[in-house]
């Protein structure tokens, strides 16, 4: 459809695919840094008829990805509604560190689940799940791996939230009981939600494989949206329970149990040859992504009380743009593993156009139900569409570039790209939304100031 652009896009990966084919030596496996050998088999060069059968049809991509994106938006709205209720609970009003913990924990957990979705989708598309023995080993190996990652990430998120709370509110003393409650709640919610969501994602991808649906098109948005809802619900319930039993040693026993289970799950991962190499790799992007996302949180905290509706629109904008970029990155990673050329421009335009109906549905719901009580004008709708389109475009371009760069330097994109991508997109989307709100208010096209709304 666009021959010049298509030729340029194909040149972007011709060198990468050529280098992959050079590594395809019979009866020999080559492993990239940060990925298990079972995830990356350099097979024989793909025949022409195999490549032709994998041509991306926009209708097929849209029909598979659009429902999951709509579910993603619904999940994000539902998570916001849940947080609006939980913020009035005694445990949140008495322990302010929990407000800091929520975005940090959701970001860490989301990265773990999206990495699992990307890895398992690549596994499915390469045919590794078609064999019962391999499929079973991969499922249980990944379930044990995500428990190790969730427990360690949960403890990091809890400690980070406590330290950040002390720095931001030095005049409010924090007791030992509150510190134990925050860390224990973080680890328990991370572990339980990882088990539920990890098992769900594995079953979803296996079912997608059986129904001949490309899991790259649906797995990442489902992991992102459902992860926030499940993790937030478990966190609030666990924190409330521990506050009721604050005078007992329940928090200490839970921490002892959580930390004690890490070696057990770690040993299970170490004995599983399919995921053994992932036990000590991939931690850097997860931690760095947490620090980058903190920047988005600071921007939101600075302006959330100034502009009406900012807190409601930010997670939708960031979530949808990040998920579309994640779909694209996951598809490219699968193509690189298989030695197949992705149809870049066709996929980019399809995903970019899919942003419009989903955002239109969201704006229609906001306007019809008068959610947020903001000044909903035509200028506001156009500005939001502009910001949403620009954010999605940047997410797609970054997803493509980052995937190709990590692959070029011999890092498995399935384990490295998505944390960086979603964290950077969070910062960009939040900043663009604040700028648009400021511009609309200062020019008089919409009254979004909380003080005058």
CSV table of N, CA and C in Angstrom, one decimal, residues 46-57 340 343:
chain,number,residue,atom,x,y,z
A,46,UNK,N,12.6,-20.2,7.1
A,46,UNK,CA,11.2,-20.3,6.8
A,46,UNK,C,11.0,-20.4,5.3
A,47,UNK,N,10.2,-21.3,4.9
A,47,UNK,CA,9.9,-21.5,3.5
A,47,UNK,C,9.0,-20.3,3.0
A,48,UNK,N,8.9,-20.1,1.7
A,48,UNK,CA,8.2,-19.0,1.2
A,48,UNK,C,6.7,-19.1,1.5
A,49,UNK,N,6.2,-20.4,1.4
A,49,UNK,CA,4.8,-20.6,1.6
A,49,UNK,C,4.4,-20.4,3.1
A,50,UNK,N,5.4,-20.7,4.0
A,50,UNK,CA,5.2,-20.4,5.4
A,50,UNK,C,5.1,-18.9,5.7
A,51,UNK,N,6.0,-18.1,5.1
A,51,UNK,CA,6.0,-16.7,5.3
A,51,UNK,C,4.7,-16.1,4.7
A,52,UNK,N,4.3,-16.6,3.6
A,52,UNK,CA,3.0,-16.0,3.0
A,52,UNK,C,1.8,-16.3,3.8
A,53,UNK,N,1.8,-17.4,4.5
A,53,UNK,CA,0.7,-17.8,5.3
A,53,UNK,C,0.6,-16.9,6.6
A,54,UNK,N,1.7,-16.2,6.9
A,54,UNK,CA,1.7,-15.4,8.1
A,54,UNK,C,1.5,-13.9,7.8
A,55,UNK,N,1.1,-13.6,6.5
A,55,UNK,CA,0.9,-12.2,6.2
A,55,UNK,C,-0.2,-11.6,7.1
A,56,UNK,N,0.0,-10.5,7.6
A,56,UNK,CA,-0.9,-9.8,8.6
A,56,UNK,C,-2.1,-9.2,7.8
A,57,UNK,N,-3.3,-9.7,8.1
A,57,UNK,CA,-4.5,-9.1,7.6
A,57,UNK,C,-5.0,-8.1,8.6
A,340,UNK,N,10.8,-14.4,10.6
A,340,UNK,CA,9.8,-14.0,9.7
A,340,UNK,C,9.8,-12.5,9.6
A,343,UNK,N,5.2,-7.2,8.8
A,343,UNK,CA,4.7,-6.1,7.9
A,343,UNK,C,4.4,-4.9,8.7
